[in-house]
PDB file of C-alpha atoms and ligand atoms in Angstrom:
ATOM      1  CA  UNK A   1     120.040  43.293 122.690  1.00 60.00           C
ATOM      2  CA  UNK A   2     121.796  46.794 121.800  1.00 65.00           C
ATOM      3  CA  UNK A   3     123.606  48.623 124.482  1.00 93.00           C
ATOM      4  CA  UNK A   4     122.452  52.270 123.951  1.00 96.00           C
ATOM      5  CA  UNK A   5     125.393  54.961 124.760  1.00 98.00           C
ATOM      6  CA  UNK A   6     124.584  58.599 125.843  1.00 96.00           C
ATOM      7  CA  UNK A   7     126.586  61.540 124.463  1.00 97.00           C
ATOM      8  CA  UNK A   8     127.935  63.292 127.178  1.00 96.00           C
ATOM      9  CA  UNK A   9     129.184  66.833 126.868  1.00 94.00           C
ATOM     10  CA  UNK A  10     133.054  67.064 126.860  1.00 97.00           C
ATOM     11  CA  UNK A  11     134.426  68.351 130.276  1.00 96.00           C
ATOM     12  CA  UNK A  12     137.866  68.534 131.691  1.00 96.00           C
ATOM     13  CA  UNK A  13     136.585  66.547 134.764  1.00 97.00           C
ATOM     14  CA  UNK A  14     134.267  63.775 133.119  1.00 98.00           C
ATOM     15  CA  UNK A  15     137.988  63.334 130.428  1.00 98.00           C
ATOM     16  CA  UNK A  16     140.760  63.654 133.209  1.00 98.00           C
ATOM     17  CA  UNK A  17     140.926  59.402 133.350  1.00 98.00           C
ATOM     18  CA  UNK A  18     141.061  59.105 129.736  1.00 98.00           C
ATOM     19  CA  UNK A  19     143.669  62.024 128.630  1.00 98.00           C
ATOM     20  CA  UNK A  20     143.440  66.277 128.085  1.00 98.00           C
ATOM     21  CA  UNK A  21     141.692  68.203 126.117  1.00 98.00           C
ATOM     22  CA  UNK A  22     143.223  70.658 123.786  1.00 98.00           C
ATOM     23  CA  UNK A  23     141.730  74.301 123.368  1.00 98.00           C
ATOM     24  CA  UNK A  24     142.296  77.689 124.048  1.00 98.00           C
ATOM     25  CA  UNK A  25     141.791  77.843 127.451  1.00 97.00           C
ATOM     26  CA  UNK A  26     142.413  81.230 128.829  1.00 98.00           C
ATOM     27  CA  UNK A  27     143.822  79.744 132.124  1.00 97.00           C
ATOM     28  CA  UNK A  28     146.980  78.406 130.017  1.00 98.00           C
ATOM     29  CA  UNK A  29     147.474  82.285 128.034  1.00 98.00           C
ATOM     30  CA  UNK A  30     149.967  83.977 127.959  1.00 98.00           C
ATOM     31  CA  UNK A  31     151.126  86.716 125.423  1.00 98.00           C
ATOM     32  CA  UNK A  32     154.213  86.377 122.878  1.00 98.00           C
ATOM     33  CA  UNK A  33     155.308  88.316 119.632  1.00 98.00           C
ATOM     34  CA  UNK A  34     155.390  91.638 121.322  1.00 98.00           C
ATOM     35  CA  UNK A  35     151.443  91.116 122.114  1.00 98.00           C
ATOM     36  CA  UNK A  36     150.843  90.041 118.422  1.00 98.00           C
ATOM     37  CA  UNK A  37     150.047  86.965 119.718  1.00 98.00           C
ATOM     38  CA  UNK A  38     148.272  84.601 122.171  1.00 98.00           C
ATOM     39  CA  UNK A  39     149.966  81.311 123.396  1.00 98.00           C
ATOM     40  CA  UNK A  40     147.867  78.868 125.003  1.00 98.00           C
ATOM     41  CA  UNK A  41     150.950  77.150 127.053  1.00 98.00           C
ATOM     42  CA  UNK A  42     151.375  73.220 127.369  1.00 98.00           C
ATOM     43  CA  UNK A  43     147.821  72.020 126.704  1.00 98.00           C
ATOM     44  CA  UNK A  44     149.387  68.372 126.734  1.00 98.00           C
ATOM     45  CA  UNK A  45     152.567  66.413 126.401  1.00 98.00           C
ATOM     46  CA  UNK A  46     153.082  63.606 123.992  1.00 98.00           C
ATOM     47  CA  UNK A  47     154.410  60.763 125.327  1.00 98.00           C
ATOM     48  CA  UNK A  48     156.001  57.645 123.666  1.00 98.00           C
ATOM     49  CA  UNK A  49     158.439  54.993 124.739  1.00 98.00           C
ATOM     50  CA  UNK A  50     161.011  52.261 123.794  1.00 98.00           C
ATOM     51  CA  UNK A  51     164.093  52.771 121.630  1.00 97.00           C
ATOM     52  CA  UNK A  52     163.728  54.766 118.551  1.00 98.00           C
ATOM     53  CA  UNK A  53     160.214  55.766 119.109  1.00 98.00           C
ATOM     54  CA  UNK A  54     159.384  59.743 117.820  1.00 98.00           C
ATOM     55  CA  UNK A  55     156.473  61.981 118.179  1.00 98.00           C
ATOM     56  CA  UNK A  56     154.786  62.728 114.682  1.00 98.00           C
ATOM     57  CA  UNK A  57     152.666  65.098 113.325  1.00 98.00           C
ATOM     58  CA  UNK A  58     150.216  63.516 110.582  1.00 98.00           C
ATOM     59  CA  UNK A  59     146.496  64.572 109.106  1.00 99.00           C
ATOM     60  CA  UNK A  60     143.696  62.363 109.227  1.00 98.00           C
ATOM     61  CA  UNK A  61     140.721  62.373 106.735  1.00 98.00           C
ATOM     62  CA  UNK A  62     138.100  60.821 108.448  1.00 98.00           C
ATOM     63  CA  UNK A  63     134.945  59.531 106.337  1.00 98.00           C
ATOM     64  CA  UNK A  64     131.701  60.715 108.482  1.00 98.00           C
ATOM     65  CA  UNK A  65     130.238  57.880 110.432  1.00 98.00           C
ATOM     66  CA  UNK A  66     126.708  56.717 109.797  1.00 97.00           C
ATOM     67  CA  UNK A  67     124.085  56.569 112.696  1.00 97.00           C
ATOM     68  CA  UNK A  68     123.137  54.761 114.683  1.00 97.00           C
ATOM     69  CA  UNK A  69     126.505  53.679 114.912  1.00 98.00           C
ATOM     70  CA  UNK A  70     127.842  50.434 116.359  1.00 98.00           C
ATOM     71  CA  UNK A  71     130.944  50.823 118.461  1.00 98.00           C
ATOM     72  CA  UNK A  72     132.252  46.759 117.790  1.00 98.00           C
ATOM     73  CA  UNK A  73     135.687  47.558 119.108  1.00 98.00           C
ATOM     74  CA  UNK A  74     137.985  49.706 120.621  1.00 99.00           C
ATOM     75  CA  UNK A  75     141.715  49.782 120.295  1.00 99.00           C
ATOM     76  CA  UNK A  76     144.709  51.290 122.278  1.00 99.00           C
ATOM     77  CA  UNK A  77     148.558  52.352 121.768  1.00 98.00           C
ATOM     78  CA  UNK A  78     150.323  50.999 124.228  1.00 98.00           C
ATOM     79  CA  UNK A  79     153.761  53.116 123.246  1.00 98.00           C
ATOM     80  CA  UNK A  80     152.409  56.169 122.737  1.00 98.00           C
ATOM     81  CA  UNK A  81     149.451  59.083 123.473  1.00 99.00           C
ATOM     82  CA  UNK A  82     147.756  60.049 120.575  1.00 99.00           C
ATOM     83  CA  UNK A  83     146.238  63.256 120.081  1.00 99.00           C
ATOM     84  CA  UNK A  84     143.772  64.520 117.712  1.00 99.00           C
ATOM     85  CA  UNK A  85     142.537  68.335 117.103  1.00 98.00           C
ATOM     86  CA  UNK A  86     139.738  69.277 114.352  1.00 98.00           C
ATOM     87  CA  UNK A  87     140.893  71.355 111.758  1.00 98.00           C
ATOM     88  CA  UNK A  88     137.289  71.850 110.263  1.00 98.00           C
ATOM     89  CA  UNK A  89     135.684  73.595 113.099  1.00 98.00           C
ATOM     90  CA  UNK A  90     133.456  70.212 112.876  1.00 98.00           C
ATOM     91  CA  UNK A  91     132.190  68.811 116.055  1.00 97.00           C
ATOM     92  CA  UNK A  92     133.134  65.005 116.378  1.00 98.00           C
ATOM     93  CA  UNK A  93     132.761  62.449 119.129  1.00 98.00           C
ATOM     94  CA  UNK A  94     135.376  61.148 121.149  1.00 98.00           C
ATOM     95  CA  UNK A  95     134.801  57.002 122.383  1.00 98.00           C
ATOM     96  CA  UNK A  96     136.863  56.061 125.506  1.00 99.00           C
ATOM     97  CA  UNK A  97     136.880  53.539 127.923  1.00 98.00           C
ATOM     98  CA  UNK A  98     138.315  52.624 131.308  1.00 98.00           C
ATOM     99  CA  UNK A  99     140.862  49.090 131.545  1.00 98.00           C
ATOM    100  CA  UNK A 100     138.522  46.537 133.046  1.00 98.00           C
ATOM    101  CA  UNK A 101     141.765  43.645 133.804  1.00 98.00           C
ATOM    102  CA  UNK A 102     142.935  44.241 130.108  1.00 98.00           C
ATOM    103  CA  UNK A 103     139.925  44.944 128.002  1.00 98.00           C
ATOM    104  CA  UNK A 104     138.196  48.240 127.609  1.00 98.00           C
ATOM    105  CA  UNK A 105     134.861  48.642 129.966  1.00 98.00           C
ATOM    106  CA  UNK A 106     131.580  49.911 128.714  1.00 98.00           C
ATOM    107  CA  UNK A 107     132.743  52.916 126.054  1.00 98.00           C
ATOM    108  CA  UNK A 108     131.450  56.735 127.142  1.00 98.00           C
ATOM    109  CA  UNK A 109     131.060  59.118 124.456  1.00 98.00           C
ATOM    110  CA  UNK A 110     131.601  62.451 124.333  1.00 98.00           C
ATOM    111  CA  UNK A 111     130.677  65.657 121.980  1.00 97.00           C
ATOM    112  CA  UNK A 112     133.253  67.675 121.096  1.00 98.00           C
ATOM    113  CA  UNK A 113     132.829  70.975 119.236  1.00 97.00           C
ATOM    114  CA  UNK A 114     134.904  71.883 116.275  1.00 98.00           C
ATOM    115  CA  UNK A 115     137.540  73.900 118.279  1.00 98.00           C
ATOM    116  CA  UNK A 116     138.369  70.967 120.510  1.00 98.00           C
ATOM    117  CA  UNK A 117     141.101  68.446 120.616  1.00 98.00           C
ATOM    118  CA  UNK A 118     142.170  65.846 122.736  1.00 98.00           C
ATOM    119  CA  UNK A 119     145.247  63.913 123.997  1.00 99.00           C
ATOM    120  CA  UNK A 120     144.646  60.163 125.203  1.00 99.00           C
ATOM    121  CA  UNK A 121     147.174  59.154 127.308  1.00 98.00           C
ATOM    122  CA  UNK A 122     149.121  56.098 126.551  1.00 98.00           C
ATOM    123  CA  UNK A 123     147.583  53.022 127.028  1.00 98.00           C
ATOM    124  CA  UNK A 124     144.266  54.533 127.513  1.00 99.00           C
ATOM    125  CA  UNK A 125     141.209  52.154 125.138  1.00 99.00           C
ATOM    126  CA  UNK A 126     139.671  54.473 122.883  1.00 99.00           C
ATOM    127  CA  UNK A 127     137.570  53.923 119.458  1.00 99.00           C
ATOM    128  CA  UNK A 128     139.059  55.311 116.275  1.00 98.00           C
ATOM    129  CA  UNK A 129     138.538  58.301 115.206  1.00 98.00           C
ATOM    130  CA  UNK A 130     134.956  59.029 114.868  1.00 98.00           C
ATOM    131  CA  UNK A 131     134.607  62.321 112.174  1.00 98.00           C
ATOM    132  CA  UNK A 132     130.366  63.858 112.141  1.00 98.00           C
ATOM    133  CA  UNK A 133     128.298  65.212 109.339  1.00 97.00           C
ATOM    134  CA  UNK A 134     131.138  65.531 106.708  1.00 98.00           C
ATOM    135  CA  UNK A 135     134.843  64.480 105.636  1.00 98.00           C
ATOM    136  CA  UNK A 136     136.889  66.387 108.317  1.00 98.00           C
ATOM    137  CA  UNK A 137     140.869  66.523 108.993  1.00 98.00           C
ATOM    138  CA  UNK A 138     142.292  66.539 112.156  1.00 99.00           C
ATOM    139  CA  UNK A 139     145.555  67.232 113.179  1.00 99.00           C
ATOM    140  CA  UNK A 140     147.277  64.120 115.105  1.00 98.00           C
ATOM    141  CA  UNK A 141     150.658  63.969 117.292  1.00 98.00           C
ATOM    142  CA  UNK A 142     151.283  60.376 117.828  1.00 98.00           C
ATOM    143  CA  UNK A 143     154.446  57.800 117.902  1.00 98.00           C
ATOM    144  CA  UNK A 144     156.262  55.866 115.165  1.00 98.00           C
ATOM    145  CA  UNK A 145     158.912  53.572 115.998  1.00 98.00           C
ATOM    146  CA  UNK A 146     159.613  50.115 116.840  1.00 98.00           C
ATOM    147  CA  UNK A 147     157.433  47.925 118.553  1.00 98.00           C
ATOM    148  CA  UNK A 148     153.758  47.229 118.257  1.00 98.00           C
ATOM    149  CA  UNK A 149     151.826  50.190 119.038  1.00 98.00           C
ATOM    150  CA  UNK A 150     148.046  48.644 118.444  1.00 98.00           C
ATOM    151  CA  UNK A 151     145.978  46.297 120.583  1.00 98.00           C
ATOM    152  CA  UNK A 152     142.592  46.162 119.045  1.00 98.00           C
ATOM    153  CA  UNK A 153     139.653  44.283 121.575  1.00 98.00           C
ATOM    154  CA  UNK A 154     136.764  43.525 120.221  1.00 98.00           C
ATOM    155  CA  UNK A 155     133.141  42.965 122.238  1.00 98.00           C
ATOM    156  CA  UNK A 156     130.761  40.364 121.812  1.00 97.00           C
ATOM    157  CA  UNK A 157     128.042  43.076 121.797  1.00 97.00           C
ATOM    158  CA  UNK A 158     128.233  46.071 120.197  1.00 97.00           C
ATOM    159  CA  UNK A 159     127.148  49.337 121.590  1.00 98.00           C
ATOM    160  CA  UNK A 160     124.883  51.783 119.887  1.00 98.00           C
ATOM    161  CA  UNK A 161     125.598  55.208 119.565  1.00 98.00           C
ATOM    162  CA  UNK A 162     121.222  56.188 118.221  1.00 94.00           C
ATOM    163  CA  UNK A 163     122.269  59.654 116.999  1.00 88.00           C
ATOM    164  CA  UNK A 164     125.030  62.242 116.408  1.00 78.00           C
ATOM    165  CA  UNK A 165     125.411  65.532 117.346  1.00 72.00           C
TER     166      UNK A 165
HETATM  167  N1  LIG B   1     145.367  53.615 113.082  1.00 51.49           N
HETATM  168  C1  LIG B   1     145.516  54.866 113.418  1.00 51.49           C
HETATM  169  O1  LIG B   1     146.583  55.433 113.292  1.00 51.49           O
HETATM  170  N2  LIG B   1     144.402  55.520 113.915  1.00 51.49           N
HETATM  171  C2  LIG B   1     143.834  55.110 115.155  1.00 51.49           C
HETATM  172  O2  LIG B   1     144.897  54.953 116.090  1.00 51.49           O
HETATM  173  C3  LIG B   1     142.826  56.086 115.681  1.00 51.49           C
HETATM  174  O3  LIG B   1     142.731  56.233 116.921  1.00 51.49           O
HETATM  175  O4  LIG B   1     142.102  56.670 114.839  1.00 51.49           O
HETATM  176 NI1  LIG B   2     144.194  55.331 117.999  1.00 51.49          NI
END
């Protein structure tokens, strides 16, 4: 029996439980550089933990995922957010999920367009990163350090995510 998703448009609100998003919003402007230029001010925080843990910047290359897609697991970093921002103007979807006593709930999935990001807090079940329509990179800020920083769950159903954006 598949579990059909629905692609939900990204919104502040719907992704407060799951983490930020990052994009220019004008709310968080202010002007630098003599005026040359626009800061959008603390979009999100990176946050990682334990001894010798560091935020990093890295690229991802994601391969575009096929549809319908089955969403078979979802994984989370218990040390550390993890943020990722398009750097192809691509949209993408983002998979989340609430903590049902230790395992992620059913995933929601949301459409983001090519000029936003997102943070997901630590801890917070999400699916890999899920690129649309064509090889994309995307900026991440996540932790390295010590410790193990993956917990991967996987259902005994998969979901189905029909089409893309
Ligand atoms: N493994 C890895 O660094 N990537 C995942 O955490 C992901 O969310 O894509
Ligand atoms: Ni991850």
């Amino acid at each position: 029996m598949s579990r059909l998703l629905e692609i939900e448009p990204l919104t502040r609100e719907a992704f407060a439980p799951f983490g930020t998003i990052i994009e220019a919003d004008p709310a968080t402007m202010r002007h630098i550089n003599g005026g040359n230029t626009e800061r959008f001010h603390g979009l999100a925080r990176a946050d990682v933990v334990g001894d010798g843990a560091n935020v990093i910047i890295n690229i991802f290359r994601g391969q575009p995922r096929s549809f319908p897609y089955s969403v078979t697991m979802m994984e989370r970093h218990p040390l550390g957010s993890q943020s990722f921002s398009p750097l192809d103007d691509r949209p993408w979807l983002v998979v989340v999920a609430d903590d049902e006593d230790g395992r992620p709930g059913t995933p929601r999935v949301f459409q983001a367009n090519g000029r936003q990001g997102v943070n997901y807090g630590r801890n917070i079940w999400h699916h890999p990163l899920m690129s649309v329509g064509a090889v994309s990179d995307f900026l991440i800020v996540d932790r390295e350090g010590p410790g193990n920083n993956l917990e991967e769950f996987f259902y005994d159903e998969p979901f189905v995510i029909d089409s893309a954006i």
